[in-house]
CSV table of C-alpha atoms in Angstrom, one decimal:
chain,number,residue,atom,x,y,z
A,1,UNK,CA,23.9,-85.5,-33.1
A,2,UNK,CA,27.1,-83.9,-34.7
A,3,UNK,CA,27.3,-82.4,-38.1
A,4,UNK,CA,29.4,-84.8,-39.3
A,5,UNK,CA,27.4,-88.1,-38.4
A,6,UNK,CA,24.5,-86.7,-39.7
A,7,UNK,CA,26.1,-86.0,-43.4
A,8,UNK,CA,28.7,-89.0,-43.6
A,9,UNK,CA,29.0,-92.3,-43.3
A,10,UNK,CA,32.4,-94.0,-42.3
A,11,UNK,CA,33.6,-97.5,-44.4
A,12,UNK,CA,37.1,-99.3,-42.8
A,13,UNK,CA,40.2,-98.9,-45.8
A,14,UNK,CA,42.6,-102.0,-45.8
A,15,UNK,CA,45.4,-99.6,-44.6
A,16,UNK,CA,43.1,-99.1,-41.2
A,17,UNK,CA,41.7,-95.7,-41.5
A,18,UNK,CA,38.4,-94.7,-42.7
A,19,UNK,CA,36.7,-93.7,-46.1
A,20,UNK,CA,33.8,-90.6,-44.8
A,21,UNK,CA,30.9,-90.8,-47.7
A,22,UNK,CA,28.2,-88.1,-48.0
A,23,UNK,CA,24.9,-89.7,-47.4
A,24,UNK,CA,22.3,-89.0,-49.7
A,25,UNK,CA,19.4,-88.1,-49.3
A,26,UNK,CA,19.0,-86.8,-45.9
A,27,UNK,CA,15.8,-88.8,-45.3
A,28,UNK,CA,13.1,-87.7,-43.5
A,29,UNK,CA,14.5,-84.4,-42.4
A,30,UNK,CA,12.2,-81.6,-43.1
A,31,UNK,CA,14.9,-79.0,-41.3
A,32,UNK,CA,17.8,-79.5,-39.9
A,33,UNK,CA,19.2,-77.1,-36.7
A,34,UNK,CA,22.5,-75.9,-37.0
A,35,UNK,CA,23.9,-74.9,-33.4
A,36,UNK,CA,27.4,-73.1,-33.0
A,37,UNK,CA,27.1,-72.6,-36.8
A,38,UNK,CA,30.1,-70.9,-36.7
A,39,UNK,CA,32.4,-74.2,-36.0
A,40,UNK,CA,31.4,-76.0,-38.6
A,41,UNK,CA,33.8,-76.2,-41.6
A,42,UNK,CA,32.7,-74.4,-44.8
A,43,UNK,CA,32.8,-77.4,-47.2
A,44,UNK,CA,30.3,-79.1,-44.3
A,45,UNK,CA,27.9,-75.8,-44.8
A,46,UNK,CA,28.2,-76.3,-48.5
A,47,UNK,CA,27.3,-80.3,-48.8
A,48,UNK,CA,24.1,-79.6,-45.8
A,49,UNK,CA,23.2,-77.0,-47.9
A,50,UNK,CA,23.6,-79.1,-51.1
A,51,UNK,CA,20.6,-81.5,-49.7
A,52,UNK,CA,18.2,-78.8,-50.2
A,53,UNK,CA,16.5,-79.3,-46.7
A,54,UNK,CA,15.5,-76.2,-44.9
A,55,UNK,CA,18.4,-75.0,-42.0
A,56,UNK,CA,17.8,-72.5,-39.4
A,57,UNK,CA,21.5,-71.6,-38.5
A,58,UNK,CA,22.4,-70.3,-34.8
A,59,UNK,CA,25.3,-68.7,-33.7
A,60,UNK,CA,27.4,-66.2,-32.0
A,61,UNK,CA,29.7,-63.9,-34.4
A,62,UNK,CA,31.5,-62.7,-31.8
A,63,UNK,CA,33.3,-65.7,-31.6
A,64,UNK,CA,36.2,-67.5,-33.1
A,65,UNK,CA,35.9,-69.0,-36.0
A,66,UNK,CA,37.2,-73.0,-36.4
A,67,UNK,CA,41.0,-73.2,-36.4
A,68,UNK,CA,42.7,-74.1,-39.9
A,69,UNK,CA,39.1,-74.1,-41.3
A,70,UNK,CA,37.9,-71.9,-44.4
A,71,UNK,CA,35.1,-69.7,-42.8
A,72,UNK,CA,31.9,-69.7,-44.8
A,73,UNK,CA,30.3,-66.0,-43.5
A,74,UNK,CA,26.8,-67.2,-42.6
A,75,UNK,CA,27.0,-65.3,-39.5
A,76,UNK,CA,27.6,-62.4,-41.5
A,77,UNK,CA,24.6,-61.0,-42.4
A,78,UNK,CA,22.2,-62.6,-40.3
A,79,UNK,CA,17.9,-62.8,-40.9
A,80,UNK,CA,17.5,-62.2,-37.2
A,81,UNK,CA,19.6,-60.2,-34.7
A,82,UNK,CA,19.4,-60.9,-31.5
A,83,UNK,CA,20.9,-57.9,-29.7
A,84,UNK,CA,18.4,-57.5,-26.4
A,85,UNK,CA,18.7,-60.0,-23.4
A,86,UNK,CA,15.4,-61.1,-22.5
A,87,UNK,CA,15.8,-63.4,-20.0
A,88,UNK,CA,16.4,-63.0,-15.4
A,89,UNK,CA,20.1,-63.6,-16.4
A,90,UNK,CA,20.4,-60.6,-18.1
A,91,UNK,CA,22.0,-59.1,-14.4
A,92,UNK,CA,24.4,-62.1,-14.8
A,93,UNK,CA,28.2,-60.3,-14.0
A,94,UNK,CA,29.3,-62.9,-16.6
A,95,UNK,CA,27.1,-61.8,-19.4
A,96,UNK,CA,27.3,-58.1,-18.4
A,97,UNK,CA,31.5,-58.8,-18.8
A,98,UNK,CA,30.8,-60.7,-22.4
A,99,UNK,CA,28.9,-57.6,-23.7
A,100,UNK,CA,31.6,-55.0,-22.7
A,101,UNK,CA,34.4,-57.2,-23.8
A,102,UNK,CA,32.4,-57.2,-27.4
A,103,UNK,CA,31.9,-53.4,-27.1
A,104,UNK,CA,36.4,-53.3,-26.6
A,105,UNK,CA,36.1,-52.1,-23.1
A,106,UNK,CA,39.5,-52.4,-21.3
A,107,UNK,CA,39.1,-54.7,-18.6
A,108,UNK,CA,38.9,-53.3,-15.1
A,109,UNK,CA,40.2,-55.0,-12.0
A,110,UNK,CA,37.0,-56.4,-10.1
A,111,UNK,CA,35.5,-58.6,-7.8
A,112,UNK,CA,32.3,-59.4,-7.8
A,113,UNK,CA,29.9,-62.4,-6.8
A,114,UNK,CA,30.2,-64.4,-10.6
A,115,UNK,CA,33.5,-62.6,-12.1
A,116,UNK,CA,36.6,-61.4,-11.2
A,117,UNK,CA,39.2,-60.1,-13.0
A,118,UNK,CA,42.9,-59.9,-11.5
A,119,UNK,CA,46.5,-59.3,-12.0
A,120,UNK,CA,49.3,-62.1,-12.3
A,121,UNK,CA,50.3,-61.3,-8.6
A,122,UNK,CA,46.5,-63.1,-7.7
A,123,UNK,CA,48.2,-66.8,-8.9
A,124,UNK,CA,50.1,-67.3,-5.9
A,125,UNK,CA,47.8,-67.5,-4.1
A,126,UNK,CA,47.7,-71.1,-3.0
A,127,UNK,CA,44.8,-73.1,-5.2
A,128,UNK,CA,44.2,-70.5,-7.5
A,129,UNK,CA,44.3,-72.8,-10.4
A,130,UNK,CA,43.0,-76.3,-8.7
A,131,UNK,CA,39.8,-73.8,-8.0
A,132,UNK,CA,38.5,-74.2,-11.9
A,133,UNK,CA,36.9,-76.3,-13.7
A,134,UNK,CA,38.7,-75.4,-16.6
A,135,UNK,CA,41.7,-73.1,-17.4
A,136,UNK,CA,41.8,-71.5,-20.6
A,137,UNK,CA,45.2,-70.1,-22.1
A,138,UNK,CA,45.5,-68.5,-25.6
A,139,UNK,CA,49.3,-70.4,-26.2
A,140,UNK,CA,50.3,-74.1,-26.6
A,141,UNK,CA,53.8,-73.2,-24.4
A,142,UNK,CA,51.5,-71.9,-21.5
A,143,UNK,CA,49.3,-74.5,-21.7
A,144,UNK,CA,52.1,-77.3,-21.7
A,145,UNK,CA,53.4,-75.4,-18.3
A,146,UNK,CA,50.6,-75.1,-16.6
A,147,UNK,CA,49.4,-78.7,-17.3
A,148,UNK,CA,52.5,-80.1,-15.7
A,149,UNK,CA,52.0,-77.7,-12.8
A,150,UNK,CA,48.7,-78.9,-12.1
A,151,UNK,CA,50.0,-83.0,-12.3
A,152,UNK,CA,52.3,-81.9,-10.1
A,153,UNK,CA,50.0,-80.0,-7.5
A,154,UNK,CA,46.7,-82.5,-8.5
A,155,UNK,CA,48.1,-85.7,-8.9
A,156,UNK,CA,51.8,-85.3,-7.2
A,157,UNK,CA,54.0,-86.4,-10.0
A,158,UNK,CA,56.4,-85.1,-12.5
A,159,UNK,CA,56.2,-88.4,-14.7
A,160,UNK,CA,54.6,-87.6,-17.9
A,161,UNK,CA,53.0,-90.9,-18.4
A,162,UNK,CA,49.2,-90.6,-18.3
A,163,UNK,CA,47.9,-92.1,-14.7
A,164,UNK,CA,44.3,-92.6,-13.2
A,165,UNK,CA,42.5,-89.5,-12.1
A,166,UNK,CA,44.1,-87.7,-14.7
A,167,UNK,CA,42.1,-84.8,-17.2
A,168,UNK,CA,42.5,-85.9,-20.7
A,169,UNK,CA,41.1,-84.1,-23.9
A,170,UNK,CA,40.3,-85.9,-27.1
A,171,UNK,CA,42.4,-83.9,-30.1
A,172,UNK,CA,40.5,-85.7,-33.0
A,173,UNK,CA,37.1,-87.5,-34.1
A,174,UNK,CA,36.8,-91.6,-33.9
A,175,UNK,CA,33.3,-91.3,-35.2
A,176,UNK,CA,33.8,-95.3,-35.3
A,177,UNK,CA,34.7,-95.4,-31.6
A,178,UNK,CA,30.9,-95.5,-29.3
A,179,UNK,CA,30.5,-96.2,-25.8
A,180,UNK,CA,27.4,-97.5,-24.4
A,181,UNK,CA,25.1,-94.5,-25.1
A,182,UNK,CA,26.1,-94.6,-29.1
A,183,UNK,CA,28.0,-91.3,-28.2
A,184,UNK,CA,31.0,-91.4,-30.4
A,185,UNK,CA,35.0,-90.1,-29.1
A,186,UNK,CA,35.0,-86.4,-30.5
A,187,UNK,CA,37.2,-83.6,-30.9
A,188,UNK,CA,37.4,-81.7,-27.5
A,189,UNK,CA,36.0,-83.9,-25.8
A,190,UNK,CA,37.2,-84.1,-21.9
A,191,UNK,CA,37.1,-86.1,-19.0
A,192,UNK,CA,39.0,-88.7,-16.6
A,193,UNK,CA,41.0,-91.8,-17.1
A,194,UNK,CA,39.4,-94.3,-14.9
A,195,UNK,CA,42.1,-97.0,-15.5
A,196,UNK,CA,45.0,-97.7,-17.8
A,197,UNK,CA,47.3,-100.2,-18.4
A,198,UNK,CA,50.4,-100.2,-20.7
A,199,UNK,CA,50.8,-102.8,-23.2
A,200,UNK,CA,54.3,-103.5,-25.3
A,201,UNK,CA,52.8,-105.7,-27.9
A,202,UNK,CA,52.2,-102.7,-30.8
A,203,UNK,CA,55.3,-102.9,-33.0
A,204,UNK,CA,54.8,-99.4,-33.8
A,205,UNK,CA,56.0,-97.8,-30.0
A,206,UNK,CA,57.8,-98.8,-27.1
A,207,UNK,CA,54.8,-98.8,-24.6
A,208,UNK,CA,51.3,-98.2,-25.6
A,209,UNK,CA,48.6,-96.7,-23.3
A,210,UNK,CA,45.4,-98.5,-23.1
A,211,UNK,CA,42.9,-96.7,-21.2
A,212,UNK,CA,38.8,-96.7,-20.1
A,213,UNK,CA,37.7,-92.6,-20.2
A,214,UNK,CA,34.9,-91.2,-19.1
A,215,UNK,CA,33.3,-88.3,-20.4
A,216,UNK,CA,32.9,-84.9,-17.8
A,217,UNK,CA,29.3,-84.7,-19.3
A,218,UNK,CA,26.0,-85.7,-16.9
A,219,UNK,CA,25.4,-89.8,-17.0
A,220,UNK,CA,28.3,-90.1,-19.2
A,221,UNK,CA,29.3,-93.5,-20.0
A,222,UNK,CA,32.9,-94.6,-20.3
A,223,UNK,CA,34.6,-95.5,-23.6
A,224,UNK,CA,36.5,-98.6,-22.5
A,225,UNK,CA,39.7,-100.4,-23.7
A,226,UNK,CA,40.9,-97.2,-26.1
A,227,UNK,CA,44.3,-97.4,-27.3
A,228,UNK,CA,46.2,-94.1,-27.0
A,229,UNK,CA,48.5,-92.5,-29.2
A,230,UNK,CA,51.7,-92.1,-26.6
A,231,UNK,CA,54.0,-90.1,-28.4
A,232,UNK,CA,51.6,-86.7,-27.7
A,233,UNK,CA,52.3,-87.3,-23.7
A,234,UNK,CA,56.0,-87.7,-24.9
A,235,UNK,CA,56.5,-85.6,-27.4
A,236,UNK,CA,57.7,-81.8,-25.2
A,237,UNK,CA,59.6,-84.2,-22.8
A,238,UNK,CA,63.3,-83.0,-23.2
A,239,UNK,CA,64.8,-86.6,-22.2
A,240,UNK,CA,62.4,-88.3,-25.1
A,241,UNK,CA,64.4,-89.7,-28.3
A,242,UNK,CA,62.2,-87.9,-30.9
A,243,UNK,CA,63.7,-90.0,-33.4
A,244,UNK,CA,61.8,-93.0,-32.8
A,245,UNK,CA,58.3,-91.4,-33.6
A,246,UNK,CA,59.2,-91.1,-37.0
A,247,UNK,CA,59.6,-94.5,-37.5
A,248,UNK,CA,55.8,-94.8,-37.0
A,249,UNK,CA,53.8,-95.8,-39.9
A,250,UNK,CA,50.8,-92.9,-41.1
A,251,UNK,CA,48.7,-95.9,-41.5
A,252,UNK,CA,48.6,-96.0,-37.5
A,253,UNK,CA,46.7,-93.7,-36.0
A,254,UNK,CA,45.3,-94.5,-32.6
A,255,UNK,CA,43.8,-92.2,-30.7
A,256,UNK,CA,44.5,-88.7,-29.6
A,257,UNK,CA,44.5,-87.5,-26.5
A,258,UNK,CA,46.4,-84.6,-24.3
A,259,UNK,CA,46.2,-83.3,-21.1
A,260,UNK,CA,43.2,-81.1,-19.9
A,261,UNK,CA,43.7,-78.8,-17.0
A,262,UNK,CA,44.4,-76.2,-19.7
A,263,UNK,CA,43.3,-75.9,-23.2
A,264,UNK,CA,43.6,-73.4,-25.5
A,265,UNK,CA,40.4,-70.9,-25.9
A,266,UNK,CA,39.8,-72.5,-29.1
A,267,UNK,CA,39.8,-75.7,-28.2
A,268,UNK,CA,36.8,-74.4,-25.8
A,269,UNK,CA,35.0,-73.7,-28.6
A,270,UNK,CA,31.0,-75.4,-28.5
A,271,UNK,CA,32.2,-76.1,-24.6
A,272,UNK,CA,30.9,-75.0,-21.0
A,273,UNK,CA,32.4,-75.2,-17.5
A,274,UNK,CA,30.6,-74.2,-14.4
A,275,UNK,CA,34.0,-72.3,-13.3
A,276,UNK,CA,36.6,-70.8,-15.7
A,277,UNK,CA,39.9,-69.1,-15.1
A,278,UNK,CA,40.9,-67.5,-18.1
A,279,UNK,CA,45.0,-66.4,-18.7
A,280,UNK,CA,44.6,-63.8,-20.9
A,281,UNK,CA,46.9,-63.8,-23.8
A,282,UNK,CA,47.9,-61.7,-26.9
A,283,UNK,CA,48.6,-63.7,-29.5
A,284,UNK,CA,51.3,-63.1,-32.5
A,285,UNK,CA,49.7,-61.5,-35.3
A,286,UNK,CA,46.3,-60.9,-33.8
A,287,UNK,CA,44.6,-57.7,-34.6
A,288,UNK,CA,42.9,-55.6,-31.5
A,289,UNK,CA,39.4,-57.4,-33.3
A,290,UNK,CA,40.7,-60.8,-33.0
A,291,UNK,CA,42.1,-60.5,-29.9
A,292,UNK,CA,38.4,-59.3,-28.4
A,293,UNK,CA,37.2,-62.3,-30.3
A,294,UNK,CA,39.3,-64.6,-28.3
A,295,UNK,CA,38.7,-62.9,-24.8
A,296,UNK,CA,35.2,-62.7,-26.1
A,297,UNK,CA,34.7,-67.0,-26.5
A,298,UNK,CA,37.1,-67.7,-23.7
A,299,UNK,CA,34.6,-65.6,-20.8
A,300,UNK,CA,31.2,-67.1,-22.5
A,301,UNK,CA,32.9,-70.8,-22.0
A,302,UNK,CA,31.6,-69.8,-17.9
A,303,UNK,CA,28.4,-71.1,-16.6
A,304,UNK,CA,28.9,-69.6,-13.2
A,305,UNK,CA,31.7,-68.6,-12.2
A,306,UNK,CA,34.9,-66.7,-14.2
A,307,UNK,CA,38.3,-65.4,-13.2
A,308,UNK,CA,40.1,-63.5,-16.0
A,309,UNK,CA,44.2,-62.9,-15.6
A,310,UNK,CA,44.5,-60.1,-17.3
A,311,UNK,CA,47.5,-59.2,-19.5
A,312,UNK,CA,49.1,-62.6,-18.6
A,313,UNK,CA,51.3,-62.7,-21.4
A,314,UNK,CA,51.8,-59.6,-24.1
């Protein structure tokens, strides 16, 4: 169960979106268990905390914190530490990696049985890329290149309308939207578009996507028949009139999806993917701290396998 099912309810507004009221009390709960503590939202901490339930809160603080999100510093001073690897993994090349990148060890070229770390030189090599699970990139202009790339090289177009086959991310929560499992659309969310059709019968855009999407999780169940907001497929298209997405009422809000071959590190965030390719980037404004941070949460997104580009973009 997500955070924010288990402290709000959702009522329909005339104007079609949604009213999100604290439920109260949190009946029976005893204690609640806060994983990834770190992604959840300050004023979220605040109104759990409010129900006076006992919490045991987990977390990594070597990771990111939410984007755009007031951090709340529970992760700060920890009870409990948990600085000693106790488990047969603990000779894992991934989590050996993890520990030096926290400890701001300049990454050294290697190739190993779980990690490997390369120059930019590597990504010609043909199916670098269509080897991962999941690419990771720290910029939005990267990531909208290296998703077109991949439609081109995966599914063999240049057409920037959404097609079968193709890996979509969710971009916001429909906490009212359920498939057959009662697992509702989140944020970050990823998978495959199964099958689409376009429809022109919304007044509000030219062409409207509607689309059945299946989740990349075990036994997923598709969401089926979801309408998708087409103006985030259109939007860094150069021959695209702009001008008619402003004519869009707010009161429309369908739902969000973009590409998925690569996402930014902090979309990654709660995430896992058997094998990772990370593009290492420096991002404006980031401190030497921060910038470990991100490396940090982009390698510990790999299960099994990881390929770091290192120094991608400066």
């Amino acid at each position: 169960m997500t955070a924010h099912r288990l402290l709000y309810q959702s009522f329909p507004k005339k104007d079609g979106t949604f009213k999100h009221i604290p439920i109260r009390p949190l009946f029976p709960y005893k204690i609640i268990v806060v994983d990834e503590v770190s992604m959840l939202p300050k004023h979220m901490w605040e109104l759990l905390l409010s129900h006076k339930i006992h919490v045991l809160a987990l977390g990594d603080p070597g990771q990111l914190p939410p984007v755009a999100a007031e951090p709340h510093g529970v992760l700060d001073h920890p009870h409990i530490f948990l600085d000693e690897i106790m488990r047969q993994e603990e000779e894992s090349e991934i989590i050996r990696l993890t520990m030096d990148i926290r400890a701001q060890k300049p990454l050294q070229l290697m190739r190993g049985n779980e990690v490997r770390i390369v120059d930019r030189e590597e990504m010609l090599q043909p199916g670098f890329l269509a080897w991962a699970d999941q690419i990771l990139v720290g910029k939005n202009d990267t990531r909208f290149a290296i998703n077109s790339f991949m439609r081109q090289v995966l599914m063999n177009t240049d057409d920037p309308h959404p097609l079968v086959g193709d890996r979509i991310i969710c971009l916001k929560n429909n906490w009212e939207c359920i498939n057959e499992t009662g697992d509702a659309l989140v944020n970050g969310l990823s998978g495959k578009i199964n099958s689409i059709k376009y429809t022109k019968d919304n007044p509000f855009m030219e062409v409207t996507p509607i689309v059945d999407f299946t989740p990349d999780y075990e036994n997923a169940k598709s969401f089926l028949a979801l309408e998708m907001d087409y103006k985030i497929f259109m939007e860094h298209e150069p021959t695209i009139n702009k001008d008619n997405f402003k004519r869009i009422p707010k009161y429309y809000q369908p739902n969000q999806f973009d590409y998925a071959y690569a996402i930014t590190c902090h979309k990654s965030q709660g995430s896992e993917y058997d094998k990772v390719i990370v593009l290492e980037e420096y991002l404006k404004g980031d401190s030497k701290e921060e910038h470990v941070r991100w490396l940090y949460t982009a390698a510990t997104r790999a299960a099994k396998k990881l390929i770091i580009v290192r120094n991608y973009h400066k």
